[in-house]
């Protein structure tokens, strides 16, 4: 039952936001009593914590699987973006923004876990891109991986990027192109332009 509650809560939180969804909403959606939820989670904060950890682990595992394929590093970045967007349902409610606002401790802990995973993944991607002549050989890998993570986190700031003006998918597309154009060699740019054309079609 605990797993079922986490899965349903994750779905509701992603679609409607952490603030909007109540324990009553989850109980009603599942056709169970609120008491049943409280058997497994003493309060909403504990449920939010378990749900965000579950989502993080699911996405991290998927990213690891994509990285294990060792595809062209530029294609890999787009594959990861596609996978994340499918899992976060385009973040219509910007759950991460709500998490930061209403559950700052959980947000900080999650951000630190995300940094660890992304730092490893992006560093590997950059090193492979360098060895294949797709990325410029004068880039600082540690700097680029950190600036990339920082940019990704800030895309979710609704004060900077209101969802009414930019969909999360559009923001990710813009950001990946911006990132890659800054580090690609002419050979890398050929791959990037081909992928951008494919995505537009």
PDB file of C-alpha atoms in Angstrom:
ATOM      1  CA  UNK A   1       0.000   0.000   0.000  1.00  0.00           C
ATOM      2  CA  UNK A   2       2.877   2.365   0.838  1.00  0.00           C
ATOM      3  CA  UNK A   3       4.208   2.091  -2.741  1.00  0.00           C
ATOM      4  CA  UNK A   4       0.741   2.685  -4.208  1.00  0.00           C
ATOM      5  CA  UNK A   5       0.328   5.842  -2.106  1.00  0.00           C
ATOM      6  CA  UNK A   6       3.741   7.112  -3.264  1.00  0.00           C
ATOM      7  CA  UNK A   7       2.941   6.450  -6.938  1.00  0.00           C
ATOM      8  CA  UNK A   8      -0.464   8.149  -6.813  1.00  0.00           C
ATOM      9  CA  UNK A   9       0.923  11.091  -4.807  1.00  0.00           C
ATOM     10  CA  UNK A  10       3.781  11.537  -7.297  1.00  0.00           C
ATOM     11  CA  UNK A  11       1.284  11.686 -10.149  1.00  0.00           C
ATOM     12  CA  UNK A  12      -0.886  14.276  -8.374  1.00  0.00           C
ATOM     13  CA  UNK A  13       2.044  16.384  -7.160  1.00  0.00           C
ATOM     14  CA  UNK A  14       3.561  16.573 -10.652  1.00  0.00           C
ATOM     15  CA  UNK A  15       0.271  17.501 -12.302  1.00  0.00           C
ATOM     16  CA  UNK A  16      -1.178  19.830  -9.658  1.00  0.00           C
ATOM     17  CA  UNK A  17       1.746  20.889  -7.454  1.00  0.00           C
ATOM     18  CA  UNK A  18       2.886  20.070  -3.920  1.00  0.00           C
ATOM     19  CA  UNK A  19       0.923  22.908  -2.333  1.00  0.00           C
ATOM     20  CA  UNK A  20      -2.396  22.263  -4.084  1.00  0.00           C
ATOM     21  CA  UNK A  21      -2.748  18.535  -3.333  1.00  0.00           C
ATOM     22  CA  UNK A  22      -4.112  17.618   0.115  1.00  0.00           C
ATOM     23  CA  UNK A  23      -4.140  14.285   1.947  1.00  0.00           C
ATOM     24  CA  UNK A  24      -7.922  14.270   1.327  1.00  0.00           C
ATOM     25  CA  UNK A  25      -7.318  14.565  -2.436  1.00  0.00           C
ATOM     26  CA  UNK A  26      -4.937  11.598  -2.407  1.00  0.00           C
ATOM     27  CA  UNK A  27      -7.326   9.462  -0.300  1.00  0.00           C
ATOM     28  CA  UNK A  28     -10.246  10.336  -2.593  1.00  0.00           C
ATOM     29  CA  UNK A  29      -8.259   9.568  -5.770  1.00  0.00           C
ATOM     30  CA  UNK A  30      -7.228   6.192  -4.361  1.00  0.00           C
ATOM     31  CA  UNK A  31     -10.617   5.320  -2.907  1.00  0.00           C
ATOM     32  CA  UNK A  32      -9.130   4.793   0.563  1.00  0.00           C
ATOM     33  CA  UNK A  33      -9.538   6.561   3.896  1.00  0.00           C
ATOM     34  CA  UNK A  34      -7.168   9.282   5.022  1.00  0.00           C
ATOM     35  CA  UNK A  35      -6.355   7.107   8.059  1.00  0.00           C
ATOM     36  CA  UNK A  36      -4.807   4.523   5.732  1.00  0.00           C
ATOM     37  CA  UNK A  37      -2.381   7.144   4.417  1.00  0.00           C
ATOM     38  CA  UNK A  38      -1.501   8.233   7.972  1.00  0.00           C
ATOM     39  CA  UNK A  39      -0.611   4.622   8.853  1.00  0.00           C
ATOM     40  CA  UNK A  40       2.305   4.915   6.404  1.00  0.00           C
ATOM     41  CA  UNK A  41       3.013   8.663   6.559  1.00  0.00           C
ATOM     42  CA  UNK A  42       2.455  10.606   9.810  1.00  0.00           C
ATOM     43  CA  UNK A  43       2.055  13.915   7.924  1.00  0.00           C
ATOM     44  CA  UNK A  44       2.114  15.464   4.464  1.00  0.00           C
ATOM     45  CA  UNK A  45       5.762  16.548   4.793  1.00  0.00           C
ATOM     46  CA  UNK A  46       6.856  12.913   5.253  1.00  0.00           C
ATOM     47  CA  UNK A  47       4.783  11.927   2.227  1.00  0.00           C
ATOM     48  CA  UNK A  48       6.304  14.714   0.115  1.00  0.00           C
ATOM     49  CA  UNK A  49       9.778  13.605   1.237  1.00  0.00           C
ATOM     50  CA  UNK A  50       9.157   9.945   0.300  1.00  0.00           C
ATOM     51  CA  UNK A  51       7.563  10.912  -3.012  1.00  0.00           C
ATOM     52  CA  UNK A  52      10.366  13.250  -4.115  1.00  0.00           C
ATOM     53  CA  UNK A  53      12.966  10.615  -3.195  1.00  0.00           C
ATOM     54  CA  UNK A  54      11.063   8.019  -5.228  1.00  0.00           C
ATOM     55  CA  UNK A  55      10.860  10.372  -8.260  1.00  0.00           C
ATOM     56  CA  UNK A  56      14.546  11.239  -7.919  1.00  0.00           C
ATOM     57  CA  UNK A  57      15.591   7.570  -7.787  1.00  0.00           C
ATOM     58  CA  UNK A  58      13.403   6.651 -10.781  1.00  0.00           C
ATOM     59  CA  UNK A  59      14.813   9.471 -12.913  1.00  0.00           C
ATOM     60  CA  UNK A  60      18.405   8.841 -11.768  1.00  0.00           C
ATOM     61  CA  UNK A  61      18.130   5.166 -12.700  1.00  0.00           C
ATOM     62  CA  UNK A  62      16.747   6.084 -16.151  1.00  0.00           C
ATOM     63  CA  UNK A  63      19.579   8.578 -16.725  1.00  0.00           C
ATOM     64  CA  UNK A  64      22.152   5.948 -15.678  1.00  0.00           C
ATOM     65  CA  UNK A  65      20.658   3.526 -18.215  1.00  0.00           C
ATOM     66  CA  UNK A  66      20.903   6.150 -21.003  1.00  0.00           C
ATOM     67  CA  UNK A  67      24.520   6.993 -20.049  1.00  0.00           C
ATOM     68  CA  UNK A  68      25.430   3.284 -20.000  1.00  0.00           C
ATOM     69  CA  UNK A  69      24.610   3.101 -23.746  1.00  0.00           C
ATOM     70  CA  UNK A  70      27.592   5.428 -24.396  1.00  0.00           C
ATOM     71  CA  UNK A  71      25.944   7.020 -27.422  1.00  0.00           C
ATOM     72  CA  UNK A  72      27.182  10.145 -29.170  1.00  0.00           C
ATOM     73  CA  UNK A  73      27.479  12.618 -26.212  1.00  0.00           C
ATOM     74  CA  UNK A  74      25.336  15.277 -27.940  1.00  0.00           C
ATOM     75  CA  UNK A  75      22.570  12.765 -28.703  1.00  0.00           C
ATOM     76  CA  UNK A  76      22.832  11.520 -25.112  1.00  0.00           C
ATOM     77  CA  UNK A  77      22.008  15.000 -23.763  1.00  0.00           C
ATOM     78  CA  UNK A  78      18.846  15.162 -25.897  1.00  0.00           C
ATOM     79  CA  UNK A  79      17.836  11.602 -24.917  1.00  0.00           C
ATOM     80  CA  UNK A  80      18.169  12.479 -21.225  1.00  0.00           C
ATOM     81  CA  UNK A  81      16.122  15.633 -21.721  1.00  0.00           C
ATOM     82  CA  UNK A  82      13.399  13.625 -23.490  1.00  0.00           C
ATOM     83  CA  UNK A  83      13.342  11.001 -20.730  1.00  0.00           C
ATOM     84  CA  UNK A  84      13.138  13.593 -17.932  1.00  0.00           C
ATOM     85  CA  UNK A  85      10.357  15.539 -19.677  1.00  0.00           C
ATOM     86  CA  UNK A  86       8.281  12.362 -20.091  1.00  0.00           C
ATOM     87  CA  UNK A  87       8.642  11.576 -16.399  1.00  0.00           C
ATOM     88  CA  UNK A  88       7.864  15.077 -15.213  1.00  0.00           C
ATOM     89  CA  UNK A  89       4.892  15.455 -17.598  1.00  0.00           C
ATOM     90  CA  UNK A  90       6.369  18.767 -18.848  1.00  0.00           C
ATOM     91  CA  UNK A  91       6.088  20.116 -15.291  1.00  0.00           C
ATOM     92  CA  UNK A  92       2.854  22.012 -15.900  1.00  0.00           C
ATOM     93  CA  UNK A  93       2.678  22.969 -12.235  1.00  0.00           C
ATOM     94  CA  UNK A  94       6.442  23.473 -11.795  1.00  0.00           C
ATOM     95  CA  UNK A  95       6.626  21.096  -8.810  1.00  0.00           C
ATOM     96  CA  UNK A  96      10.259  21.906  -8.081  1.00  0.00           C
ATOM     97  CA  UNK A  97       9.424  25.594  -7.680  1.00  0.00           C
ATOM     98  CA  UNK A  98       6.610  24.761  -5.229  1.00  0.00           C
ATOM     99  CA  UNK A  99       8.897  22.349  -3.399  1.00  0.00           C
ATOM    100  CA  UNK A 100      11.466  25.122  -2.917  1.00  0.00           C
ATOM    101  CA  UNK A 101       8.811  27.532  -1.666  1.00  0.00           C
ATOM    102  CA  UNK A 102       6.816  25.306   0.696  1.00  0.00           C
ATOM    103  CA  UNK A 103       9.266  22.517   1.616  1.00  0.00           C
ATOM    104  CA  UNK A 104      12.694  24.204   1.586  1.00  0.00           C
ATOM    105  CA  UNK A 105      14.481  21.488   3.624  1.00  0.00           C
ATOM    106  CA  UNK A 106      13.334  18.738   1.261  1.00  0.00           C
ATOM    107  CA  UNK A 107      14.250  20.929  -1.721  1.00  0.00           C
ATOM    108  CA  UNK A 108      17.795  21.535  -0.402  1.00  0.00           C
ATOM    109  CA  UNK A 109      18.356  17.828   0.247  1.00  0.00           C
ATOM    110  CA  UNK A 110      17.011  16.928  -3.213  1.00  0.00           C
ATOM    111  CA  UNK A 111      19.150  19.595  -4.908  1.00  0.00           C
ATOM    112  CA  UNK A 112      22.287  18.186  -3.295  1.00  0.00           C
ATOM    113  CA  UNK A 113      21.398  14.650  -4.514  1.00  0.00           C
ATOM    114  CA  UNK A 114      20.624  16.000  -8.010  1.00  0.00           C
ATOM    115  CA  UNK A 115      23.972  17.800  -8.100  1.00  0.00           C
ATOM    116  CA  UNK A 116      25.847  14.593  -7.260  1.00  0.00           C
ATOM    117  CA  UNK A 117      24.117  12.633 -10.029  1.00  0.00           C
ATOM    118  CA  UNK A 118      24.296  15.385 -12.630  1.00  0.00           C
ATOM    119  CA  UNK A 119      27.899  16.267 -11.858  1.00  0.00           C
ATOM    120  CA  UNK A 120      28.957  12.674 -12.535  1.00  0.00           C
ATOM    121  CA  UNK A 121      26.811  12.308 -15.639  1.00  0.00           C
ATOM    122  CA  UNK A 122      27.722  15.694 -17.201  1.00  0.00           C
ATOM    123  CA  UNK A 123      31.437  15.279 -16.414  1.00  0.00           C
ATOM    124  CA  UNK A 124      31.462  11.896 -18.187  1.00  0.00           C
ATOM    125  CA  UNK A 125      29.541  13.381 -21.120  1.00  0.00           C
ATOM    126  CA  UNK A 126      32.022  16.254 -21.441  1.00  0.00           C
ATOM    127  CA  UNK A 127      35.042  13.928 -21.278  1.00  0.00           C
ATOM    128  CA  UNK A 128      33.624  11.673 -24.000  1.00  0.00           C
ATOM    129  CA  UNK A 129      32.748  14.692 -26.139  1.00  0.00           C
ATOM    130  CA  UNK A 130      36.326  15.919 -25.799  1.00  0.00           C
ATOM    131  CA  UNK A 131      37.812  12.532 -26.713  1.00  0.00           C
ATOM    132  CA  UNK A 132      35.566  12.330 -29.815  1.00  0.00           C
ATOM    133  CA  UNK A 133      36.440  15.848 -30.970  1.00  0.00           C
ATOM    134  CA  UNK A 134      32.837  17.078 -30.506  1.00  0.00           C
ATOM    135  CA  UNK A 135      33.626  19.566 -27.716  1.00  0.00           C
ATOM    136  CA  UNK A 136      36.360  22.207 -27.714  1.00  0.00           C
ATOM    137  CA  UNK A 137      39.583  20.979 -26.107  1.00  0.00           C
ATOM    138  CA  UNK A 138      40.086  24.200 -24.106  1.00  0.00           C
ATOM    139  CA  UNK A 139      36.948  23.914 -21.934  1.00  0.00           C
ATOM    140  CA  UNK A 140      37.217  23.489 -18.167  1.00  0.00           C
ATOM    141  CA  UNK A 141      35.152  20.342 -17.481  1.00  0.00           C
ATOM    142  CA  UNK A 142      34.543  21.077 -13.789  1.00  0.00           C
ATOM    143  CA  UNK A 143      33.421  24.660 -14.493  1.00  0.00           C
ATOM    144  CA  UNK A 144      31.124  23.677 -17.384  1.00  0.00           C
ATOM    145  CA  UNK A 145      29.466  20.845 -15.415  1.00  0.00           C
ATOM    146  CA  UNK A 146      28.744  23.208 -12.498  1.00  0.00           C
ATOM    147  CA  UNK A 147      27.442  26.051 -14.665  1.00  0.00           C
ATOM    148  CA  UNK A 148      25.275  23.543 -16.548  1.00  0.00           C
ATOM    149  CA  UNK A 149      23.706  22.289 -13.307  1.00  0.00           C
ATOM    150  CA  UNK A 150      23.171  25.838 -12.043  1.00  0.00           C
ATOM    151  CA  UNK A 151      21.417  26.794 -15.271  1.00  0.00           C
ATOM    152  CA  UNK A 152      19.177  23.721 -15.136  1.00  0.00           C
ATOM    153  CA  UNK A 153      18.070  24.555 -11.579  1.00  0.00           C
ATOM    154  CA  UNK A 154      17.353  28.191 -12.462  1.00  0.00           C
ATOM    155  CA  UNK A 155      15.185  27.250 -15.457  1.00  0.00           C
ATOM    156  CA  UNK A 156      12.625  26.151 -12.845  1.00  0.00           C
ATOM    157  CA  UNK A 157      12.510  29.585 -11.206  1.00  0.00           C
ATOM    158  CA  UNK A 158       9.077  30.894 -12.177  1.00  0.00           C
ATOM    159  CA  UNK A 159       9.985  34.475 -11.294  1.00  0.00           C
ATOM    160  CA  UNK A 160      12.699  34.331 -13.954  1.00  0.00           C
ATOM    161  CA  UNK A 161      10.881  32.094 -16.426  1.00  0.00           C
ATOM    162  CA  UNK A 162       7.094  32.275 -15.949  1.00  0.00           C
ATOM    163  CA  UNK A 163       5.324  29.193 -17.313  1.00  0.00           C
ATOM    164  CA  UNK A 164       2.823  31.445 -19.081  1.00  0.00           C
ATOM    165  CA  UNK A 165       5.690  32.725 -21.228  1.00  0.00           C
ATOM    166  CA  UNK A 166       7.833  29.590 -21.604  1.00  0.00           C
ATOM    167  CA  UNK A 167       6.845  25.925 -21.455  1.00  0.00           C
ATOM    168  CA  UNK A 168       9.390  23.743 -19.646  1.00  0.00           C
ATOM    169  CA  UNK A 169      10.009  21.846 -22.881  1.00  0.00           C
ATOM    170  CA  UNK A 170      10.823  25.072 -24.765  1.00  0.00           C
ATOM    171  CA  UNK A 171      13.135  26.232 -21.968  1.00  0.00           C
ATOM    172  CA  UNK A 172      15.013  22.926 -22.006  1.00  0.00           C
ATOM    173  CA  UNK A 173      15.382  23.073 -25.811  1.00  0.00           C
ATOM    174  CA  UNK A 174      16.728  26.649 -25.668  1.00  0.00           C
ATOM    175  CA  UNK A 175      19.064  25.812 -22.809  1.00  0.00           C
ATOM    176  CA  UNK A 176      20.553  22.676 -24.393  1.00  0.00           C
ATOM    177  CA  UNK A 177      21.235  24.538 -27.631  1.00  0.00           C
ATOM    178  CA  UNK A 178      22.759  27.454 -25.693  1.00  0.00           C
ATOM    179  CA  UNK A 179      24.984  25.061 -23.680  1.00  0.00           C
ATOM    180  CA  UNK A 180      26.110  23.007 -26.668  1.00  0.00           C
ATOM    181  CA  UNK A 181      26.792  25.938 -28.999  1.00  0.00           C
ATOM    182  CA  UNK A 182      29.167  27.249 -26.337  1.00  0.00           C
ATOM    183  CA  UNK A 183      31.269  24.077 -26.143  1.00  0.00           C
ATOM    184  CA  UNK A 184      30.969  22.343 -29.544  1.00  0.00           C
ATOM    185  CA  UNK A 185      33.667  22.121 -32.197  1.00  0.00           C
ATOM    186  CA  UNK A 186      32.595  22.529 -35.871  1.00  0.00           C
ATOM    187  CA  UNK A 187      32.223  18.704 -35.941  1.00  0.00           C
ATOM    188  CA  UNK A 188      30.013  18.844 -32.831  1.00  0.00           C
ATOM    189  CA  UNK A 189      27.916  21.645 -34.318  1.00  0.00           C
ATOM    190  CA  UNK A 190      27.081  19.458 -37.323  1.00  0.00           C
ATOM    191  CA  UNK A 191      25.580  16.848 -34.955  1.00  0.00           C
ATOM    192  CA  UNK A 192      23.771  19.531 -32.946  1.00  0.00           C
ATOM    193  CA  UNK A 193      22.199  21.164 -36.027  1.00  0.00           C
ATOM    194  CA  UNK A 194      21.071  17.744 -37.318  1.00  0.00           C
ATOM    195  CA  UNK A 195      19.440  16.936 -33.956  1.00  0.00           C
ATOM    196  CA  UNK A 196      17.744  20.327 -33.737  1.00  0.00           C
ATOM    197  CA  UNK A 197      16.258  19.825 -37.208  1.00  0.00           C
ATOM    198  CA  UNK A 198      15.048  16.327 -36.254  1.00  0.00           C
ATOM    199  CA  UNK A 199      13.455  17.662 -33.058  1.00  0.00           C
ATOM    200  CA  UNK A 200      11.675  20.456 -34.929  1.00  0.00           C
ATOM    201  CA  UNK A 201      10.200  17.924 -37.326  1.00  0.00           C
TER     202      UNK A 201
END
